[in-house]
Each structure stands twice: as C-alpha cells, then as structure tokens.
Amino acid sequence: MTTTERPSRFDPPASPVAEPFWEATKERRLLVQWCLDCDKAVFYPREICPGCFGANLEWREASGKGTLYTFTVNHLSPSPTGIDGPFAVALVELAEGARMMTNVVGVPVDDLTVGMALQVTWDELPDGRHYPMFEPAGGSS
Amino acid sequence: MGDVGIRGASAIVGVADDASPTGQLEIGGRELEAAMIEQALTDAGLTIADVDGVCHTGSSMGLAEYLGVHPRFTESTNTGGSSFEVHVEHAAAAIAAGIADVVVSVYASTPRGDRARGGGMGGPGRRPMMMGGPNPQAEWEMPSGIRMPMGAYAMAATRHMAEYGTTPEQLAQIAVSTRQWATMNPKARYQDPITIDDVLASPMQSSPLHLLDCCLVTDGAGAFVMTSAERAKSLPKPPAYVLGVGTCHDHAMISQMPDLATTAGTISGPAAFGMAGIKPSDVDLLMGYDSFTITALLHLEDLGFCKKGEGGPFTEDGKLGPGGSLPMNTNGGGLSYTHPGMYGMFLLVEAVKQLRGECGERQLTDPNIAVAHGSGGVLSCMSTVVLGTEATLS
C-alpha cells in the first residue's frame, strides 16, 4: 500500500513575531505561544491573544504529541518541482490544544484516521530551519 | 436583533448575468461590467442617471469613475464568494435609512478568457501571493503543499465524514441533483446528466473530493439593481423584496476555523430568517453556494433545513433536484452552470428570476420565498439573503 510522503515545498517565510518558533526548529524543538491570562496555547504566532486581546504571551516548548483532526490526501501537487505524492495535508491538534496545518508522513494512505495519535518529526529546510511534520505515535509503520 | 426597518423596505428590481457553454466570454473587465449594469438597469426600467449607489468587490471608486457616477452610497466589501450577499445587506440598510435610492452591484471575471489571452496567474511554479511581505497563509498553510482552495474543503469533508458518517455517495448526490437542473439551463457549462458513479469515478482531486465534487472554472458576469420598495412598485418587473439579511465570518484561513464541520451559517442563517419572519420549511428555493458538494451540504445543516450531521441522508432521495421538496441551485449551480471565482452574484440573479417566473423549463411553480446563501473565503464568510414576492410583504 502507498505510504504518505513529504511533498516538495517552498521555504516558509518567517514573520518577525514567529522568529523564536523558526529559530527553535533549527534544533528540532517545537514551540507554541502561550497566553498567560487565558492559560491557553496560541497558534499561529501573533502579537496579541485572539482569545482575550491581551499581550501576555510567552513561548513554551510543546510536547510534540498530537492527534489527527482532519486531512486530505493529494495525488497531484502544485509544487514547482513536479509531481509529488501521495502526501497528506492535515490539521493536527497539538496536545497543548492549538491546531496546526502540516503533513502526516509514513502512514499507508488507507490507514489515515481522524483521531489517530501522532508525534512530531522534522523536515530539513535549506536554510537550516526544519518544518514540523507528524508521524504515527511510536514512529512510522 | 434591532430591526431598523429593513424587512420589505427595499427590493432587487433588475438583474442580469452571462456565461457560456464554452466556459468563455468574448469580453471582460470594465467593458463586461458595464454591459451587465446596462442590462440590469434596462431590466429594472431604470437608467444610469438613477444610480446613486455603487458596489464592487475591487474598487467602487474605480467602477463609479468609469461609469461616470458620483454615488452617495459606496461599497467595496470583499468577502470572496459571499460579497454580493453582503452588498445586498448593506444596500438594504442604506436604502431603508434613506442614504441611497438606487444601488447597483456588478461582477465580471474571465479566468478562461484571460488564460486564452496569455494573462492570468495560474500554472506550474506559481507561488502564493505575497502582498506586503509574509502573510499567515504563506507561512503557516501553503508550505504543507495544500491545494487551495479545494484542500480546505476536502478537510471539511473528511471531518464531516468522520464525525457524522457522511459518505462520498451522499456528497455525489448533490452534484447529480444540481446537474439535473443544469440540463434545463441553456447557458450552463455542462448540461448532460450524470450519475453518482460518474462522480465517484471522476479523478480524485484532494481526497475525499473528486473532480465532479468541485465547481467549474469559467468566465461569468452578473449585476443587480436595488431600490426602495416604494419606487420598486412603479417599475416594470415584479420586485424581489429583501425580507431578511445576516452575515458572519469566523475565520479567514481554514486552519483557524473553529469546527470544520460547522460554518458561520449557523449565525447568518437564523439572523436572516428571523428578520424575515420565516422558517426553513417556508423556503421555496434555496440558492446555496456550491463551490464544492460539501459546501452545499454544510449550508443545508447550518441554515436548519435538516439537523446537524444529517445533511448526507437528507440529500439521498434527490429532494434537491427537479420535482423535489427543496429545489436547490436551479441554474445548475457553481458545479454545473458557471463559477468565475466569486459565485454569489449568480445566487441572487437566479433567485430573482425564479420569484418573477422567468426561468423557462426549470421554472418552479409559484415560488414566493427564495434564499441566497453565499459562502466566501474557505467556508469563512457566510451571508444569507431572504427574498420574497409581494405576497410575502403582508
């Protein structure tokens, strides 16, 4: 059975507010913002908390664990480097509560299931940063 | 909700739209917009000299300058596909408040013609637009390789299937019923009937959505004219009165949507229905934005035509097609008629034509209440407009 791969991707731009996030990926560490007033994770990174409009935010290291909220499998890619696939684009709910768009790799296509347990894995980018992807908890099958 | 007297205070009195079975129109840009406005004004029995309000999703200043209109009501709201429902809402409020008397809104988009002429922005090697430096979508969504917009809707469909057991066959039924309507629209891009098997056998685009679960990419254009209920009475065509309006958006990017199986239609729909004083069972025609089959299914649930999660079984008996109990998208929809990018204009045009009895072979029997429900962005901005014939005013 075909297993999901990484797509070819362009390098994500790095906004100033997200610099700590991207810097940490150089060491394969996953950070999320935390609103100290709401006691909730905030993602994507921003200057204010979308829950309370406050600015009482700090960076925390995430566990790297999550569950598959939803996904789509692509057999064609808009990537400049040609045809990829199949690859899974997913929304992963981090154990900390935030939701992230990413890829789920190393899973036979038919085994992808909403709710499955995942863990972070890293895709190296040309500039030394890493792109956070996810694989089944316990490693790829 | 504070009703400042919008219900029945204004009406859509002129409409026009254009599309072609070839998918391509001969002209584009302002020339096409002006042609649509002219046709809609003629349809309304009005002239450009009557217009004192202008709506456009790009620049109402640019359009008004081209037309030579100096409007006192100006509206450039762009919420993607639902923009034109929002224009109706704002124009209805402006007319009710005496800020404007005759308002036009227009849309023209010719992606196929543009491509044929060597323009456009599609094609391999394209990168997400980076207007003004990094934007959240370029940083946090596009590097995943997601195909936009269909990937967003595909993830909504996956979630709906996981939560409620919705099947690919049930989604396909929406495409089948919509195509049945398109067989009766001579302007529709596709007019041959299809089956559920045809939908399921069409190439998978972004799972679980097949090619025939996805809307077209075609040239198309349209316009509408609104005025006060009082003035509408003196015009040649039966007015389509604005009975209720409501809008809500709860995200811009799909990764920020609170619940991928529930849209902000749960807010806009009841707001519009409440203002109109109607229930879903009163609706004779639903023009529900169908960028994808899942889009239309979510509207059925979120506007209250069936319970949450029951949209799949609801479609199965073909009730959305000809002869069914809830006619939906009688022009053939974005799935089979036309979809130039922001389809909401065509919802309004068809709703008005049905209420007037101008739809020929596909005409419903004496409809009195039609709902145009637009969806813009990626299930982001929902805007609901309830229209009614004179019989609904009392």
Coordinates of C-alpha atoms in Angstrom, one line a residue:
Chain A
M1 CA 0.0 0.0 0.0
T2 CA 1.2 3.5 -0.8
T3 CA 2.6 5.4 2.2
T4 CA 2.3 9.1 2.6
E5 CA 5.5 11.1 1.9
R6 CA 6.7 14.6 2.3
P7 CA 5.7 17.0 -0.5
S8 CA 8.3 19.2 -2.2
R9 CA 7.6 22.6 -0.6
F10 CA 8.8 26.1 -0.9
D11 CA 10.5 27.6 2.2
P12 CA 8.1 29.1 4.6
P13 CA 8.6 32.8 5.0
A14 CA 9.4 33.8 8.6
S15 CA 7.5 36.7 10.1
P16 CA 9.2 38.7 12.8
V17 CA 6.7 37.6 15.5
A18 CA 7.4 34.0 14.7
E19 CA 11.2 34.2 14.9
P20 CA 11.5 32.2 18.1
F21 CA 9.4 29.5 16.5
W22 CA 11.6 29.2 13.4
E23 CA 14.9 29.5 15.4
A24 CA 13.8 26.6 17.7
T25 CA 13.2 24.4 14.7
K26 CA 16.9 24.6 13.9
E27 CA 17.3 22.4 17.0
R28 CA 14.2 20.4 16.2
R29 CA 12.2 21.9 19.0
L30 CA 8.5 22.8 18.6
L31 CA 7.4 26.0 20.4
V32 CA 4.0 27.4 20.7
Q33 CA 2.9 30.7 22.2
W34 CA 1.0 30.6 25.5
C35 CA -1.4 33.2 26.8
L36 CA -0.8 33.5 30.5
D37 CA -4.2 35.2 31.0
C38 CA -6.3 32.6 29.2
D39 CA -3.9 29.8 30.1
K40 CA -4.2 28.6 26.5
A41 CA -1.9 27.8 23.6
V42 CA -2.0 30.3 20.7
F43 CA -1.2 29.3 17.1
Y44 CA -0.3 30.8 14.6
P45 CA 2.1 33.2 16.4
R46 CA 0.9 36.7 16.8
E47 CA 1.4 39.8 18.9
I48 CA -1.9 39.6 20.8
C49 CA -4.0 36.7 22.1
P50 CA -7.1 36.1 19.9
G51 CA -8.9 34.9 23.0
C52 CA -8.6 38.0 25.2
F53 CA -6.8 40.7 23.1
G54 CA -4.1 40.7 25.7
A55 CA -0.3 40.7 25.0
N56 CA 0.7 38.5 27.9
L57 CA 2.2 35.8 25.7
E58 CA 5.2 33.6 26.2
W59 CA 6.9 30.8 24.2
R60 CA 6.7 27.3 25.6
E61 CA 8.1 24.1 24.3
A62 CA 5.4 21.7 23.1
S63 CA 5.3 18.0 23.8
G64 CA 5.3 17.2 20.1
K65 CA 2.3 14.9 20.6
G66 CA -1.0 15.4 18.9
T67 CA -4.0 13.9 17.2
L68 CA -5.2 14.0 13.6
Y69 CA -8.1 16.4 13.4
T70 CA -8.7 16.1 9.7
F71 CA -6.7 15.5 6.5
T72 CA -6.8 15.4 2.7
V73 CA -4.6 13.2 0.5
N74 CA -3.2 14.8 -2.6
H75 CA -2.0 12.9 -5.6
L76 CA -1.0 15.9 -7.5
S77 CA 0.9 18.8 -6.3
P78 CA 1.1 22.5 -7.3
S79 CA 4.8 22.3 -6.4
P80 CA 7.3 23.8 -8.8
T81 CA 9.4 20.7 -8.8
G82 CA 6.8 18.5 -10.3
I83 CA 4.6 15.7 -9.2
D84 CA 4.6 14.6 -5.6
G85 CA 2.6 12.1 -3.8
P86 CA 0.7 10.8 -2.4
F87 CA 1.0 13.2 0.5
A88 CA -1.3 14.1 3.3
V89 CA -2.1 17.6 4.3
A90 CA -3.5 17.6 7.8
L91 CA -4.8 19.7 10.6
V92 CA -3.1 18.3 13.7
E93 CA -4.4 19.2 17.2
L94 CA -1.4 19.5 19.4
A95 CA -1.7 18.0 22.9
E96 CA -1.4 21.6 24.1
G97 CA -4.7 22.5 22.3
A98 CA -3.5 24.5 19.2
R99 CA -4.3 23.3 15.7
M100 CA -1.6 23.3 13.0
M101 CA -1.6 22.7 9.3
T102 CA 1.1 20.3 8.4
N103 CA 1.9 16.9 6.7
V104 CA 1.4 13.4 8.1
V105 CA 4.1 11.1 6.8
G106 CA 4.9 7.4 7.0
V107 CA 1.3 6.2 7.0
P108 CA -0.3 3.9 4.5
V109 CA -2.9 6.1 2.8
D110 CA -5.8 3.9 3.8
D111 CA -4.7 3.8 7.4
L112 CA -5.1 7.6 7.9
T113 CA -7.8 8.0 10.5
V114 CA -9.3 11.1 12.2
G115 CA -8.3 10.9 15.8
M116 CA -5.1 8.9 15.4
A117 CA -2.3 9.6 17.8
L118 CA 0.7 11.5 16.2
Q119 CA 4.1 12.8 17.1
V120 CA 6.3 15.5 15.5
T121 CA 9.0 14.7 13.0
W122 CA 11.2 17.1 11.1
D123 CA 11.8 18.0 7.5
E124 CA 15.0 19.9 7.0
L125 CA 14.8 23.1 5.1
P126 CA 17.7 24.5 3.0
D127 CA 18.4 27.4 5.4
G128 CA 18.9 25.2 8.5
R129 CA 15.4 25.5 9.8
H130 CA 13.1 22.5 10.0
Y131 CA 9.5 22.1 9.0
P132 CA 7.4 20.3 11.6
M133 CA 5.6 17.3 10.2
F134 CA 3.8 14.5 12.0
E135 CA 4.0 10.7 12.0
P136 CA 2.2 8.0 13.9
A137 CA 2.9 8.0 17.7
G138 CA 5.7 5.4 18.2
G139 CA 7.2 6.0 14.8
S140 CA 6.4 5.3 11.1
S141 CA 4.9 2.0 10.2
Chain B
M1 CA -31.7 41.9 16.9
G2 CA -32.5 45.5 16.4
D3 CA -34.5 45.7 13.1
V4 CA -34.2 49.2 11.8
G5 CA -36.9 48.5 9.3
I6 CA -35.0 46.5 6.7
R7 CA -37.7 43.9 6.1
G8 CA -39.6 44.7 2.9
A9 CA -38.0 48.2 2.7
S10 CA -36.1 47.6 -0.5
A11 CA -36.1 45.2 -3.4
I12 CA -34.0 43.8 -6.2
V13 CA -35.6 45.2 -9.3
G14 CA -33.2 44.4 -12.0
V15 CA -30.8 41.6 -12.7
A16 CA -28.5 40.3 -15.5
D17 CA -26.0 37.5 -15.8
D18 CA -23.9 35.9 -18.6
A19 CA -21.9 32.8 -19.1
S20 CA -21.4 30.4 -22.0
P21 CA -21.4 26.6 -22.5
T22 CA -17.9 27.2 -23.9
G23 CA -16.9 28.5 -20.5
Q24 CA -15.5 31.6 -22.1
L25 CA -16.9 35.1 -22.8
E26 CA -15.8 37.4 -25.6
I27 CA -15.2 40.5 -23.5
G28 CA -14.0 41.1 -20.0
G29 CA -13.1 43.7 -17.4
R30 CA -14.9 47.0 -17.2
E31 CA -16.5 46.5 -20.6
L32 CA -18.2 43.4 -19.4
E33 CA -19.2 45.0 -16.1
A34 CA -20.7 48.0 -17.9
A35 CA -22.6 45.6 -20.2
M36 CA -24.0 43.8 -17.2
I37 CA -25.0 47.0 -15.4
E38 CA -26.7 48.3 -18.6
Q39 CA -28.7 45.0 -18.9
A40 CA -29.7 45.0 -15.2
L41 CA -30.8 48.7 -15.4
T42 CA -32.8 48.0 -18.6
D43 CA -34.4 45.0 -16.8
A44 CA -35.3 47.4 -14.0
G45 CA -36.7 50.1 -16.2
L46 CA -34.0 52.5 -14.9
T47 CA -31.1 54.3 -16.3
I48 CA -27.5 55.0 -15.1
A49 CA -28.7 58.5 -14.2
D50 CA -30.9 57.0 -11.5
V51 CA -28.0 55.3 -9.8
D52 CA -26.7 56.9 -6.6
G53 CA -25.1 53.8 -5.0
V54 CA -22.3 51.6 -6.4
C55 CA -21.0 48.2 -5.1
H56 CA -17.9 46.5 -6.3
T57 CA -15.6 43.8 -4.8
G58 CA -12.5 45.6 -6.1
S59 CA -12.9 49.3 -6.0
S60 CA -16.3 51.0 -6.1
M61 CA -14.4 54.3 -6.8
G62 CA -12.8 52.8 -9.9
L63 CA -16.1 51.4 -11.1
A64 CA -18.0 54.6 -10.4
E65 CA -15.4 56.7 -12.2
Y66 CA -15.6 54.5 -15.3
L67 CA -19.4 54.7 -15.2
G68 CA -19.4 58.5 -14.6
V69 CA -21.5 58.0 -11.4
H70 CA -20.9 60.1 -8.3
P71 CA -22.5 57.9 -5.8
R72 CA -23.5 58.9 -2.3
F73 CA -23.5 55.2 -1.2
T74 CA -20.3 53.4 -1.9
E75 CA -19.5 49.8 -1.0
S76 CA -16.2 47.8 -1.7
T77 CA -16.7 45.0 0.7
N78 CA -14.9 41.8 -0.5
T79 CA -15.7 38.6 1.4
G80 CA -15.0 36.4 -1.6
G81 CA -17.9 34.5 -2.9
S82 CA -20.4 35.9 -0.4
S83 CA -19.5 39.5 -1.3
F84 CA -22.7 40.1 -3.2
E85 CA -25.0 38.9 -0.5
V86 CA -23.2 41.3 1.8
H87 CA -23.7 44.1 -0.8
V88 CA -27.4 43.3 -0.7
E89 CA -27.4 43.5 3.1
H90 CA -25.6 46.9 3.2
A91 CA -27.6 48.3 0.3
A92 CA -30.8 47.3 2.0
A93 CA -29.8 49.0 5.2
A94 CA -28.7 52.1 3.3
I95 CA -31.9 52.3 1.3
A96 CA -34.0 51.7 4.5
A97 CA -32.1 54.6 6.1
G98 CA -32.5 56.9 3.2
I99 CA -28.8 57.0 2.4
A100 CA -29.3 55.7 -1.1
D101 CA -32.1 55.2 -3.6
V102 CA -30.8 53.1 -6.5
V103 CA -27.8 50.8 -5.9
V104 CA -26.0 48.7 -8.4
S105 CA -23.6 45.8 -7.8
V106 CA -21.6 44.2 -10.5
Y107 CA -19.2 41.3 -11.0
A108 CA -17.2 40.1 -14.0
S109 CA -14.4 37.6 -14.1
T110 CA -13.0 35.8 -17.1
P111 CA -10.3 33.4 -16.0
R112 CA -10.6 31.3 -19.1
G113 CA -10.6 34.2 -21.5
D114 CA -7.6 35.7 -19.6
R115 CA -5.7 32.5 -19.9
A116 CA -6.5 32.3 -23.6
R117 CA -5.2 35.8 -24.0
G118 CA -2.0 34.9 -22.2
G119 CA -2.7 36.5 -18.9
G120 CA -3.8 35.2 -15.6
M121 CA -1.8 33.9 -12.6
G122 CA -2.2 30.1 -12.8
G123 CA 0.2 27.5 -14.0
P124 CA 3.1 25.5 -12.6
G125 CA 5.7 27.2 -10.5
R126 CA 3.2 29.7 -9.1
R127 CA 3.7 30.7 -5.5
P128 CA 1.2 32.1 -3.1
M129 CA 0.7 35.8 -3.4
M130 CA 2.9 37.7 -1.0
M131 CA 1.4 41.1 -0.9
G132 CA 3.2 43.3 1.6
G133 CA 5.6 40.7 2.8
P134 CA 5.0 37.4 4.6
N135 CA 1.3 36.7 5.3
P136 CA -0.1 34.0 7.6
Q137 CA -1.2 31.7 4.9
A138 CA 2.2 31.7 3.1
E139 CA 3.9 31.0 6.4
W140 CA 1.5 28.5 8.1
E141 CA -0.5 26.8 5.4
M142 CA 1.0 26.8 1.9
P143 CA 4.3 25.1 2.8
S144 CA 2.2 22.0 3.6
G145 CA 1.6 21.7 -0.2
I146 CA -2.2 22.1 0.3
R147 CA -4.1 22.6 -3.0
M148 CA -6.1 25.8 -2.5
P149 CA -9.0 26.2 -2.3
M150 CA -10.0 22.6 -2.7
G151 CA -7.8 21.2 0.0
A152 CA -9.6 23.3 2.6
Y153 CA -13.0 22.0 1.6
A154 CA -11.6 18.4 1.4
M155 CA -10.5 18.7 5.0
A156 CA -14.0 19.9 6.0
A157 CA -15.5 16.9 4.1
T158 CA -13.1 14.4 5.8
R159 CA -14.1 15.9 9.2
H160 CA -17.8 15.7 8.4
M161 CA -17.5 12.1 7.3
A162 CA -15.6 11.2 10.5
E163 CA -18.0 13.0 12.8
Y164 CA -21.3 12.1 11.2
G165 CA -20.7 9.1 8.9
T166 CA -21.4 11.2 5.7
T167 CA -20.5 9.1 2.6
P168 CA -18.9 10.0 -0.8
E169 CA -22.2 8.8 -2.4
Q170 CA -24.2 11.3 -0.4
L171 CA -21.9 14.2 -1.4
A172 CA -22.1 12.9 -5.0
Q173 CA -25.9 13.1 -4.9
I174 CA -25.6 16.9 -4.6
A175 CA -23.6 17.0 -7.8
V176 CA -26.1 14.7 -9.5
S177 CA -29.2 16.8 -8.5
T178 CA -27.5 20.0 -9.4
R179 CA -26.6 18.7 -12.9
Q180 CA -30.3 17.7 -13.3
W181 CA -31.1 21.4 -13.0
A182 CA -28.3 22.3 -15.4
T183 CA -29.8 20.2 -18.2
M184 CA -32.5 22.9 -18.3
N185 CA -30.2 25.9 -18.4
P186 CA -29.0 26.6 -22.0
K187 CA -26.2 28.8 -20.7
A188 CA -24.8 26.1 -18.4
R189 CA -21.2 24.8 -18.9
Y190 CA -22.3 21.2 -18.5
Q191 CA -25.8 20.1 -19.5
D192 CA -25.6 16.3 -19.7
P193 CA -27.0 14.3 -16.8
I194 CA -24.5 12.5 -14.5
T195 CA -24.8 9.6 -12.0
I196 CA -23.4 9.0 -8.6
D197 CA -21.0 6.5 -10.2
D198 CA -19.8 9.2 -12.6
V199 CA -18.9 11.4 -9.7
L200 CA -17.1 8.7 -7.8
A201 CA -15.3 7.6 -11.0
S202 CA -14.1 11.1 -11.8
P203 CA -10.4 11.8 -10.8
M204 CA -9.7 12.3 -7.1
Q205 CA -8.6 15.8 -6.6
S206 CA -7.9 16.2 -3.0
S207 CA -9.4 13.3 -1.1
P208 CA -12.3 12.8 -0.5
L209 CA -13.3 15.3 -3.2
H210 CA -13.5 14.1 -6.8
L211 CA -13.4 16.3 -9.9
L212 CA -17.2 16.3 -10.1
D213 CA -17.4 17.3 -6.4
C214 CA -15.7 20.6 -7.4
C215 CA -17.0 23.7 -9.0
L216 CA -16.1 24.8 -12.5
V217 CA -13.7 27.5 -13.5
T218 CA -15.5 29.5 -16.1
D219 CA -16.0 33.1 -17.3
G220 CA -19.1 34.7 -16.0
A221 CA -20.7 38.0 -15.1
G222 CA -23.8 39.5 -13.5
A223 CA -25.3 42.5 -11.9
F224 CA -28.3 43.5 -9.8
V225 CA -30.1 46.8 -9.1
M226 CA -31.8 47.6 -5.9
T227 CA -34.2 50.4 -4.9
S228 CA -36.8 51.2 -2.3
A229 CA -39.9 49.2 -2.0
E230 CA -41.9 52.3 -2.8
R231 CA -40.1 53.1 -6.0
A232 CA -40.0 49.4 -6.9
K233 CA -43.8 49.4 -7.2
S234 CA -43.6 51.8 -10.2
L235 CA -41.1 49.6 -12.1
P236 CA -41.9 47.1 -14.9
K237 CA -40.8 43.8 -13.3
P238 CA -42.2 42.3 -10.1
P239 CA -39.8 43.3 -7.3
A240 CA -38.0 40.7 -5.2
Y241 CA -38.2 42.2 -1.8
V242 CA -35.4 41.9 0.7
L243 CA -37.0 40.3 3.7
G244 CA -34.0 39.4 5.8
V245 CA -30.2 39.6 5.8
G246 CA -27.5 38.2 8.0
T247 CA -23.7 37.8 7.9
C248 CA -21.0 36.2 10.0
H249 CA -17.4 35.1 9.4
D250 CA -15.5 33.1 12.0
H251 CA -12.1 32.7 10.3
A252 CA -10.1 33.5 7.2
M253 CA -7.7 30.6 7.0
I254 CA -9.1 27.0 7.1
S255 CA -6.6 26.1 9.9
Q256 CA -8.3 28.7 12.1
M257 CA -11.9 27.5 11.5
P258 CA -13.3 26.6 14.9
D259 CA -15.1 23.5 13.8
L260 CA -14.6 22.2 10.3
A261 CA -18.0 20.6 10.2
T262 CA -20.0 23.7 11.1
T263 CA -20.0 27.1 9.4
A264 CA -20.9 30.6 10.5
G265 CA -24.2 30.0 8.6
T266 CA -25.5 29.0 12.0
I267 CA -25.3 32.7 12.8
S268 CA -26.1 34.4 9.4
G269 CA -29.0 32.0 8.6
P270 CA -31.1 32.4 11.7
A271 CA -30.4 36.1 11.7
A272 CA -31.8 36.5 8.2
F273 CA -34.7 34.1 8.7
G274 CA -35.6 35.8 12.0
M275 CA -35.6 39.2 10.3
A276 CA -37.8 37.8 7.5
G277 CA -40.1 36.0 10.0
I278 CA -39.7 32.7 8.2
K279 CA -38.7 29.1 9.0
P280 CA -36.7 26.8 6.7
S281 CA -39.9 25.0 5.8
D282 CA -41.2 28.2 4.2
V283 CA -38.4 28.4 1.7
D284 CA -39.4 27.6 -1.9
L285 CA -35.9 27.9 -3.4
L286 CA -32.5 27.6 -1.8
M287 CA -29.7 29.1 -3.8
G288 CA -26.9 27.6 -1.6
Y289 CA -23.3 28.4 -2.6
D290 CA -21.8 25.2 -4.1
S291 CA -18.1 25.7 -4.6
F292 CA -17.9 22.0 -3.7
T293 CA -20.5 19.5 -2.8
I294 CA -19.5 19.6 0.9
T295 CA -20.1 23.4 0.8
A296 CA -23.8 22.9 -0.1
L297 CA -24.2 20.1 2.4
L298 CA -23.0 22.3 5.2
H299 CA -25.5 25.0 4.3
L300 CA -28.4 22.5 4.5
E301 CA -27.5 21.8 8.1
D302 CA -26.3 25.2 9.2
L303 CA -29.4 27.0 7.9
G304 CA -31.6 24.5 9.6
F305 CA -33.1 22.6 6.6
C306 CA -32.0 19.4 8.4
K307 CA -30.3 18.6 11.7
K308 CA -26.6 18.9 12.2
G309 CA -24.9 15.8 10.8
E310 CA -27.9 14.7 8.8
G311 CA -27.1 16.5 5.6
G312 CA -25.9 13.3 4.0
P313 CA -29.1 11.3 4.3
F314 CA -31.1 14.4 3.6
T315 CA -29.8 14.6 0.0
E316 CA -30.2 10.9 -0.8
D317 CA -33.8 10.9 -2.1
G318 CA -33.0 13.6 -4.7
K319 CA -35.1 16.2 -3.0
L320 CA -32.7 19.0 -4.1
G321 CA -33.4 18.3 -7.8
P322 CA -36.3 18.9 -10.1
G323 CA -39.6 17.8 -8.6
G324 CA -38.0 17.6 -5.1
S325 CA -39.3 19.2 -1.9
L326 CA -36.3 21.6 -1.6
P327 CA -35.2 22.8 -5.0
M328 CA -31.6 23.9 -4.7
N329 CA -29.5 25.8 -7.3
T330 CA -31.9 25.6 -10.1
N331 CA -29.5 27.4 -12.5
G332 CA -27.1 24.4 -12.2
G333 CA -25.0 26.0 -9.6
G334 CA -21.3 26.5 -9.4
L335 CA -21.0 22.8 -10.0
S336 CA -22.5 22.8 -13.5
Y337 CA -23.6 26.3 -14.6
T338 CA -20.7 28.7 -14.0
H339 CA -18.1 29.6 -11.4
P340 CA -15.9 32.5 -12.2
G341 CA -14.4 32.7 -8.7
M342 CA -16.9 34.7 -6.6
Y343 CA -20.2 33.0 -7.5
G344 CA -22.6 34.7 -5.0
M345 CA -23.9 37.1 -7.7
F346 CA -25.4 34.2 -9.6
L347 CA -27.3 33.0 -6.5
L348 CA -29.1 36.4 -6.4
V349 CA -29.8 36.6 -10.1
E350 CA -31.4 33.1 -10.2
A351 CA -33.4 33.7 -7.0
V352 CA -34.9 36.9 -8.5
K353 CA -35.6 35.3 -11.9
Q354 CA -37.4 32.4 -10.2
L355 CA -39.5 34.7 -8.0
R356 CA -40.5 36.5 -11.2
G357 CA -41.3 33.3 -13.1
E358 CA -38.7 33.9 -15.8
C359 CA -36.8 30.6 -15.7
G360 CA -38.4 28.7 -18.6
E361 CA -38.1 25.0 -18.5
R362 CA -36.6 25.0 -15.0
Q363 CA -39.2 27.4 -13.5
L364 CA -40.6 26.4 -10.1
T365 CA -44.3 26.6 -9.6
D366 CA -45.2 30.0 -8.0
P367 CA -42.3 30.3 -5.6
N368 CA -42.7 33.1 -3.0
I369 CA -39.6 32.9 -0.8
A370 CA -36.1 32.3 -2.1
V371 CA -32.9 32.2 -0.1
A372 CA -29.5 33.2 -1.5
H373 CA -26.8 32.0 0.8
G374 CA -23.2 33.0 -0.1
S375 CA -20.0 31.5 1.2
G376 CA -16.8 33.4 0.9
G377 CA -13.1 32.6 1.6
V378 CA -12.7 29.0 2.6
L379 CA -16.1 28.5 4.4
S380 CA -15.2 31.8 6.1
C381 CA -17.8 34.4 5.5
M382 CA -21.4 33.3 5.3
S383 CA -24.1 35.8 4.2
T384 CA -27.7 35.0 3.9
V385 CA -30.3 37.0 2.0
V386 CA -34.1 36.1 2.1
L387 CA -36.0 37.4 -0.9
G388 CA -39.8 37.4 -1.3
T389 CA -42.5 38.3 -3.7
E390 CA -45.2 40.9 -3.0
A391 CA -47.3 38.2 -1.4
T392 CA -44.8 37.9 1.4
L393 CA -44.9 41.5 2.4
S394 CA -48.2 41.4 4.4

